Coordinates of C-alpha atoms and ligand atoms in Angstrom, one line a residue:
M74 CA 90.6 -98.3 -146.4
E75 CA 88.0 -100.4 -144.6
L76 CA 84.8 -98.9 -143.3
K77 CA 84.9 -100.4 -139.8
A78 CA 84.3 -98.1 -136.9
T79 CA 84.8 -100.8 -134.4
K80 CA 85.9 -104.4 -134.7
K81 CA 82.6 -105.8 -133.4
I82 CA 79.7 -103.9 -134.8
S83 CA 79.7 -102.8 -138.4
L84 CA 78.8 -99.2 -139.3
H85 CA 75.4 -99.9 -140.7
W86 CA 74.4 -101.8 -137.6
Q87 CA 75.6 -98.9 -135.5
I88 CA 73.5 -96.5 -137.6
M89 CA 70.5 -98.8 -137.3
I90 CA 70.9 -98.9 -133.5
A91 CA 71.3 -95.1 -133.4
L92 CA 68.2 -94.6 -135.5
I93 CA 66.0 -96.8 -133.3
T94 CA 67.4 -95.5 -129.9
G95 CA 67.2 -91.9 -131.2
A96 CA 63.6 -92.3 -132.2
L97 CA 62.7 -94.0 -128.9
T98 CA 64.6 -91.4 -126.8
G99 CA 62.9 -88.5 -128.7
W100 CA 59.5 -90.1 -128.2
Y101 CA 59.7 -91.1 -124.6
F102 CA 62.1 -88.4 -123.3
P103 CA 61.7 -85.4 -125.5
S104 CA 63.4 -83.2 -122.9
I105 CA 66.7 -84.8 -123.7
S106 CA 66.6 -83.6 -127.3
P107 CA 68.3 -80.2 -126.8
Y108 CA 71.2 -82.0 -125.2
V109 CA 71.9 -84.3 -128.1
H110 CA 70.6 -82.4 -131.1
W111 CA 73.9 -80.6 -131.5
M112 CA 75.5 -83.9 -132.6
G113 CA 73.1 -84.1 -135.5
I114 CA 73.7 -80.4 -136.4
I115 CA 77.5 -80.8 -136.5
F116 CA 77.1 -84.0 -138.5
L117 CA 75.0 -82.3 -141.1
K118 CA 77.2 -79.2 -141.2
T119 CA 80.3 -81.2 -141.7
L120 CA 78.7 -83.2 -144.6
K121 CA 77.6 -80.0 -146.2
M122 CA 81.0 -78.5 -145.6
I123 CA 82.7 -81.2 -147.7
V124 CA 80.1 -81.8 -150.4
V125 CA 81.1 -78.8 -152.6
P126 CA 84.9 -79.3 -152.6
L127 CA 84.4 -83.1 -152.9
V128 CA 82.2 -82.7 -156.0
F129 CA 84.5 -80.0 -157.5
F130 CA 87.8 -81.8 -157.0
T131 CA 86.5 -85.3 -157.9
I132 CA 84.7 -84.2 -161.1
V133 CA 87.7 -82.1 -162.3
A134 CA 90.1 -85.0 -161.6
G135 CA 87.7 -87.5 -163.2
M136 CA 87.3 -85.4 -166.3
A137 CA 91.0 -84.7 -166.7
G138 CA 91.5 -88.5 -166.4
I139 CA 88.9 -89.3 -169.0
G140 CA 91.1 -87.6 -171.6
R141 CA 89.9 -85.4 -174.3
G142 CA 86.3 -86.1 -173.7
E143 CA 85.9 -89.0 -176.1
N144 CA 84.1 -91.2 -173.5
L145 CA 82.3 -88.3 -171.9
G146 CA 79.6 -88.0 -174.5
R147 CA 78.8 -91.7 -174.4
M148 CA 78.9 -91.9 -170.6
G149 CA 76.9 -88.7 -170.2
L150 CA 74.2 -90.0 -172.6
K151 CA 74.0 -93.3 -170.9
T152 CA 73.8 -91.7 -167.4
L153 CA 71.1 -89.2 -168.4
G154 CA 69.2 -92.0 -170.2
F155 CA 69.3 -94.1 -167.1
Y156 CA 68.0 -91.3 -165.0
F157 CA 65.2 -90.4 -167.4
V158 CA 63.9 -94.0 -167.7
T159 CA 64.0 -94.8 -164.0
M160 CA 62.3 -91.6 -163.1
L161 CA 59.6 -92.2 -165.6
L162 CA 59.1 -95.7 -164.3
A163 CA 58.8 -94.3 -160.8
I164 CA 56.2 -91.8 -161.9
L165 CA 54.2 -94.4 -163.7
T166 CA 54.2 -96.7 -160.6
G167 CA 52.8 -93.8 -158.5
L168 CA 50.3 -92.9 -161.2
I169 CA 48.9 -96.4 -161.4
L170 CA 48.6 -96.7 -157.6
V171 CA 47.0 -93.3 -157.1
I172 CA 44.5 -93.8 -159.9
T173 CA 43.4 -97.3 -158.8
L174 CA 43.4 -96.8 -155.0
K175 CA 41.9 -93.2 -155.1
P176 CA 43.2 -92.1 -151.6
G177 CA 41.6 -88.6 -152.0
I178 CA 38.1 -89.7 -152.6
G179 CA 35.7 -90.3 -149.7
G180 CA 38.5 -90.0 -147.1
G181 CA 36.8 -87.2 -145.1
M182 CA 39.6 -84.7 -145.8
Q183 CA 39.0 -81.1 -145.0
L184 CA 39.9 -78.6 -147.7
P185 CA 42.5 -76.1 -146.5
E186 CA 41.4 -72.5 -146.0
G187 CA 44.5 -70.9 -147.3
F188 CA 48.2 -71.6 -147.4
E189 CA 50.8 -68.9 -147.4
G190 CA 54.5 -69.3 -148.0
L191 CA 54.7 -71.5 -151.0
Q192 CA 54.8 -68.7 -153.5
A193 CA 57.8 -67.2 -151.9
H194 CA 59.8 -70.3 -152.9
Q195 CA 58.2 -70.7 -156.3
K196 CA 60.6 -70.6 -159.2
K197 CA 59.7 -70.7 -162.8
L198 CA 60.9 -73.7 -164.7
G199 CA 62.8 -71.5 -167.1
E200 CA 64.7 -69.8 -164.3
I201 CA 65.7 -73.2 -163.0
L202 CA 67.0 -74.3 -166.3
L203 CA 69.0 -71.0 -166.9
G204 CA 70.3 -71.2 -163.3
V205 CA 72.3 -74.3 -164.4
F206 CA 74.8 -71.9 -166.0
P207 CA 76.4 -69.9 -163.3
E208 CA 77.5 -66.4 -164.2
N209 CA 79.6 -66.2 -161.0
I210 CA 81.3 -69.4 -160.0
F211 CA 82.0 -68.2 -156.5
K212 CA 78.3 -67.5 -156.0
A213 CA 77.6 -71.0 -157.3
F214 CA 80.0 -72.4 -154.7
S215 CA 78.5 -70.5 -151.9
E216 CA 74.8 -71.0 -152.6
P217 CA 75.6 -73.9 -153.4
N218 CA 74.2 -74.3 -157.0
M219 CA 75.2 -77.9 -157.5
L220 CA 74.3 -78.1 -161.1
G221 CA 76.2 -75.0 -161.8
I222 CA 79.3 -76.4 -160.0
I223 CA 79.0 -79.6 -161.9
I224 CA 78.9 -77.9 -165.3
F225 CA 81.9 -75.7 -164.4
S226 CA 83.9 -78.6 -163.1
I227 CA 83.1 -80.7 -166.2
L228 CA 84.3 -77.9 -168.5
L229 CA 87.4 -77.1 -166.4
G230 CA 88.4 -80.8 -166.2
A231 CA 87.6 -81.5 -169.9
F232 CA 90.1 -78.8 -171.0
I233 CA 93.0 -79.9 -168.8
P234 CA 94.2 -82.5 -171.4
A235 CA 94.2 -79.7 -174.0
L236 CA 97.1 -78.1 -172.1
E237 CA 100.7 -78.7 -172.9
S238 CA 101.4 -82.3 -171.6
H239 CA 103.8 -81.4 -168.8
T240 CA 101.4 -78.8 -167.4
A241 CA 98.4 -81.0 -167.9
R242 CA 100.1 -83.8 -165.9
K243 CA 100.9 -81.5 -163.0
I244 CA 97.4 -80.0 -162.8
T245 CA 95.8 -83.5 -163.1
D246 CA 98.0 -84.8 -160.3
L247 CA 97.1 -81.8 -158.2
F248 CA 93.3 -82.3 -158.6
E249 CA 93.7 -86.1 -158.1
G250 CA 95.6 -85.4 -154.9
F251 CA 92.9 -83.1 -153.6
S252 CA 90.1 -85.5 -154.6
S253 CA 91.8 -88.3 -152.7
L254 CA 92.2 -86.0 -149.8
M255 CA 88.5 -85.1 -149.8
L256 CA 87.6 -88.8 -149.8
K257 CA 89.9 -89.3 -146.8
L258 CA 88.1 -86.5 -145.0
T259 CA 84.8 -88.0 -145.9
L260 CA 85.8 -91.3 -144.5
F261 CA 86.7 -89.6 -141.2
I262 CA 83.3 -87.8 -141.0
I263 CA 81.4 -91.0 -141.8
R264 CA 82.8 -92.6 -138.6
F265 CA 80.6 -90.1 -136.7
T266 CA 77.4 -91.0 -138.6
P267 CA 75.8 -93.0 -135.7
L268 CA 76.2 -90.1 -133.3
G269 CA 74.9 -87.6 -135.9
I270 CA 71.9 -89.8 -136.7
F271 CA 71.1 -90.3 -133.0
G272 CA 71.0 -86.5 -132.5
L273 CA 68.9 -86.0 -135.6
L274 CA 66.3 -88.7 -134.9
T275 CA 66.0 -87.7 -131.2
E276 CA 65.1 -84.2 -132.2
L277 CA 62.8 -85.2 -135.0
T278 CA 60.7 -87.6 -132.9
A279 CA 60.8 -85.2 -129.9
R280 CA 59.1 -82.6 -132.1
Q281 CA 56.4 -85.1 -133.1
A282 CA 55.9 -86.2 -129.5
G283 CA 54.8 -82.7 -128.7
S284 CA 52.3 -82.5 -131.6
P285 CA 51.0 -85.9 -132.3
E286 CA 48.2 -84.6 -134.6
A287 CA 50.1 -86.0 -137.6
L288 CA 49.6 -89.4 -136.2
S289 CA 45.9 -88.9 -135.4
R290 CA 45.2 -87.6 -138.9
L291 CA 46.5 -90.8 -140.4
G292 CA 43.1 -92.4 -140.1
S293 CA 41.7 -90.2 -142.9
G294 CA 42.6 -90.4 -146.6
L295 CA 45.9 -88.9 -145.7
G296 CA 47.0 -92.3 -144.2
L297 CA 46.2 -94.0 -147.5
Y298 CA 48.0 -91.3 -149.4
A299 CA 51.1 -91.8 -147.2
L300 CA 50.9 -95.6 -147.6
I301 CA 50.6 -95.3 -151.4
V302 CA 53.7 -93.0 -151.6
A303 CA 55.6 -95.3 -149.2
G304 CA 54.4 -98.5 -151.0
G305 CA 55.3 -97.0 -154.4
I306 CA 58.8 -96.1 -153.2
L307 CA 59.4 -99.6 -151.8
F308 CA 58.1 -101.2 -155.0
H309 CA 60.3 -99.1 -157.2
G310 CA 63.4 -99.5 -155.0
L311 CA 63.0 -103.2 -154.2
F312 CA 61.4 -104.4 -157.4
T313 CA 61.9 -102.1 -160.4
L314 CA 65.5 -101.1 -159.6
S315 CA 66.4 -104.6 -158.6
L316 CA 65.2 -105.8 -161.9
V317 CA 67.3 -103.3 -163.7
L318 CA 70.4 -104.3 -161.7
Y319 CA 69.6 -108.0 -162.3
T320 CA 69.3 -107.6 -166.1
Q321 CA 72.8 -105.9 -166.0
G322 CA 74.3 -108.9 -164.2
I323 CA 74.6 -107.1 -160.8
S324 CA 73.2 -108.9 -157.7
P325 CA 70.4 -106.6 -156.3
L326 CA 70.7 -108.2 -152.9
K327 CA 74.5 -107.5 -152.8
H328 CA 74.0 -104.0 -153.9
F329 CA 71.2 -103.2 -151.5
S330 CA 73.1 -104.6 -148.5
S331 CA 76.2 -102.8 -149.5
M332 CA 74.4 -99.5 -149.6
T333 CA 72.8 -99.9 -146.1
T334 CA 74.8 -97.1 -144.6
V335 CA 74.0 -94.8 -147.5
L336 CA 70.3 -95.6 -147.3
L337 CA 70.1 -95.0 -143.6
T338 CA 71.9 -91.7 -143.8
A339 CA 69.7 -90.5 -146.7
F340 CA 66.7 -91.6 -144.6
S341 CA 67.8 -89.8 -141.5
T342 CA 69.0 -86.6 -143.2
S343 CA 66.3 -86.2 -145.9
S344 CA 69.0 -84.8 -148.0
S345 CA 70.6 -86.3 -151.1
N346 CA 73.3 -83.6 -151.0
A347 CA 74.3 -84.4 -147.5
T348 CA 74.4 -88.1 -148.3
L349 CA 76.6 -87.6 -151.4
P350 CA 80.0 -87.8 -149.7
L351 CA 78.9 -91.2 -148.2
S352 CA 77.5 -92.6 -151.4
M353 CA 80.7 -91.7 -153.3
E354 CA 82.8 -93.4 -150.7
E355 CA 80.7 -96.5 -150.5
V356 CA 80.2 -97.0 -154.2
I357 CA 83.9 -96.7 -154.8
Q358 CA 85.0 -98.8 -151.8
K359 CA 82.3 -101.5 -151.6
A360 CA 81.0 -101.8 -155.2
G361 CA 84.4 -101.2 -156.8
V362 CA 83.2 -98.4 -159.1
S363 CA 86.1 -96.3 -160.4
K364 CA 86.5 -92.8 -159.0
K365 CA 86.0 -91.5 -162.6
I366 CA 82.5 -92.9 -163.0
A367 CA 81.4 -92.4 -159.4
S368 CA 82.4 -88.7 -159.5
F369 CA 80.4 -88.2 -162.7
T370 CA 77.3 -90.2 -162.0
L371 CA 76.7 -89.5 -158.3
P372 CA 77.0 -85.7 -158.0
L373 CA 74.9 -85.4 -161.1
G374 CA 72.4 -87.9 -159.8
A375 CA 72.2 -86.2 -156.4
T376 CA 71.1 -83.1 -158.2
V377 CA 68.9 -84.3 -161.1
N378 CA 68.0 -88.0 -160.5
M379 CA 65.2 -88.2 -158.0
N380 CA 63.1 -91.4 -158.4
G381 CA 61.5 -91.0 -155.0
T382 CA 60.6 -87.3 -155.5
A383 CA 59.2 -87.9 -159.0
L384 CA 56.9 -90.7 -157.7
Y385 CA 55.8 -88.6 -154.8
E386 CA 55.1 -85.5 -156.9
C387 CA 52.8 -87.5 -159.2
V388 CA 50.9 -89.2 -156.3
A389 CA 50.6 -86.0 -154.3
V390 CA 49.2 -83.9 -157.1
L391 CA 46.7 -86.4 -158.1
F392 CA 45.7 -86.9 -154.5
I393 CA 45.1 -83.2 -154.1
A394 CA 43.0 -83.2 -157.3
Q395 CA 40.9 -86.0 -155.9
V396 CA 40.3 -84.2 -152.6
Y397 CA 39.2 -81.1 -154.5
G398 CA 36.9 -83.3 -156.5
L399 CA 38.5 -82.5 -159.8
S400 CA 38.8 -85.2 -162.4
L401 CA 41.8 -84.6 -164.6
S402 CA 41.6 -85.2 -168.4
L403 CA 44.1 -87.5 -170.1
T404 CA 46.0 -84.4 -171.4
Q405 CA 46.2 -83.1 -167.8
I406 CA 47.5 -86.4 -166.5
I407 CA 50.2 -86.3 -169.2
I408 CA 51.1 -82.8 -168.1
V409 CA 51.3 -84.1 -164.5
V410 CA 53.7 -86.9 -165.6
V411 CA 55.9 -84.5 -167.6
T412 CA 56.0 -81.7 -165.0
A413 CA 56.5 -84.2 -162.2
L414 CA 59.6 -85.3 -164.0
L415 CA 60.8 -81.7 -164.4
A416 CA 59.9 -80.8 -160.8
A417 CA 62.0 -83.8 -159.6
V418 CA 64.9 -82.8 -161.8
G419 CA 64.6 -79.3 -160.5
S420 CA 64.4 -80.2 -156.8
A421 CA 67.5 -79.5 -154.9
G422 CA 68.8 -82.4 -152.8
V423 CA 67.7 -80.8 -149.5
P424 CA 64.9 -81.5 -147.1
M425 CA 61.4 -80.6 -148.4
A426 CA 62.6 -79.5 -151.8
G427 CA 60.1 -81.7 -153.5
L428 CA 57.2 -80.1 -151.6
V429 CA 58.3 -76.7 -152.7
M430 CA 58.6 -77.7 -156.3
M431 CA 55.1 -79.1 -156.3
S432 CA 53.7 -75.7 -157.1
I433 CA 55.1 -76.1 -160.6
I434 CA 52.8 -79.1 -161.3
L435 CA 49.8 -77.7 -159.5
S436 CA 49.9 -74.5 -161.5
A437 CA 50.5 -76.4 -164.7
V438 CA 47.2 -78.2 -164.4
G439 CA 45.4 -75.4 -162.7
L440 CA 45.0 -76.8 -159.2
P441 CA 45.0 -74.5 -156.1
L442 CA 48.4 -74.1 -154.5
E443 CA 46.7 -74.4 -151.1
G444 CA 46.4 -78.1 -151.8
V445 CA 49.9 -78.5 -150.5
A446 CA 48.6 -77.8 -147.0
L447 CA 46.7 -81.1 -147.2
I448 CA 49.8 -83.2 -147.3
L449 CA 52.1 -81.2 -145.0
A450 CA 51.3 -83.3 -141.9
V451 CA 52.9 -86.4 -143.3
D452 CA 55.6 -84.9 -145.4
R453 CA 58.6 -85.4 -143.2
P454 CA 58.5 -89.2 -143.1
L455 CA 57.7 -89.3 -146.8
D456 CA 60.7 -87.0 -147.4
M457 CA 62.9 -89.4 -145.5
L458 CA 61.7 -92.3 -147.7
R459 CA 61.8 -90.5 -151.0
T460 CA 65.4 -89.3 -150.3
A461 CA 66.5 -92.8 -149.6
L462 CA 65.1 -93.9 -152.9
N463 CA 66.6 -90.9 -154.7
V464 CA 70.0 -91.8 -153.4
Y465 CA 69.6 -95.5 -154.0
G466 CA 68.7 -94.7 -157.7
D467 CA 71.9 -92.8 -158.0
T468 CA 74.0 -95.7 -156.7
C469 CA 72.2 -98.1 -159.0
A470 CA 73.1 -95.8 -161.9
A471 CA 76.7 -95.7 -160.8
V472 CA 77.1 -99.5 -160.7
V473 CA 75.2 -100.1 -164.0
I474 CA 77.1 -97.4 -165.9
A475 CA 80.4 -98.7 -164.5
K476 CA 79.6 -102.3 -165.5
S477 CA 78.6 -101.2 -169.0
E478 CA 82.0 -99.4 -169.3
G479 CA 83.7 -102.7 -168.6
E480 CA 84.5 -102.2 -164.9
S481 CA 84.3 -105.2 -162.6
I482 CA 81.6 -104.5 -160.0
Y483 CA 81.4 -106.4 -156.7
S484 CA 84.3 -108.7 -157.6
G485 CA 86.0 -110.1 -154.6
Ligands
LIG572 N1 64.7 -84.3 -149.8 C1 64.8 -84.8 -151.1 C2 66.3 -85.1 -151.4 O1 67.2 -84.5 -150.8 C3 64.2 -83.9 -152.1 C4 62.8 -83.8 -151.9 O2 62.3 -83.1 -151.0 O3 62.0 -84.6 -152.6 O4 66.6 -85.9 -152.2

């Protein structure tokens, strides 16, 4: 199964062209947007359509294949450890940048009058953690509650080998068959990525073309804030994660270039969940990670591992504190670091989830929730960047874990 949409131009170039032409079309001819936006909508819908069955079937098949769960504990711990350490590194990068460059001080930012709407989405941390265990699996599938689905699939798959061997074989074959089928369907949908991305980008930029105030505001401290988030994301993706890959004997350059399609899709959709089918396909096909490891690390990563969001949460909250003229104590900064990590873990892989989760950190350190209004104007482009890093972090985890389990990555 080769990912070649045409013989001449490879898929990631097609996507790159779609991204640029989409942005230019939206900016210079915004009236065209309604005629092409539907391509983006259908693309997103089809990705969301396959993500739940894809995750369900591949995890169950993967678990059944792992056997009676001997390797599961080790692999699970390694994966979670990887996610924890890389997210912490991302937060510390953001922390250092925002503390030294102080984007919120003296930037002439206006304090927001009031900001409604955030409380409605606010969830308590406890609620989020308990929500991991679905009481109704059909509800979890329809919401979708990805962590709930992952937990149910892991349990279901882990018990298949406990069945009488003939039955276990039949059920495993069935799930493996369905999981291959879902990957085939994914591959089919991926072929339409350039069209989908063209539609999405045209609409996105057409909207900005109508209200260019976001651009004009960039002269203030908000511009520096946006640059810090973007710079931090680039540093973490290109330097920190490259270093991690390098120390594990994986070529960062090779990995980065193999993930171009995935990165561009994450960037254009601002959704880790929507990108999941692609990252599964690419990590298996291009890097050579086994289905077993890809189906464990990537869905879990798309839900809990958010390097970009973690970094962004930390920078944004400290920026808001600076604009309000509040200097945080060391204890409060530690609380920001810890809650930024939790907020990133709790953010769903959908657009703007990180912005909504920020209320957790703001209330933990006693900052006004209205502060979120300060950063709204530049949130969309930052969401695109942080999503790309979120997904890239997941793919790095997949190749590192696979390599540590003795799989040959990028061989041949
Ligand atoms: N959009 C991000 C994602 O899907 C989450 C966020 O808003 O930070 O990964």
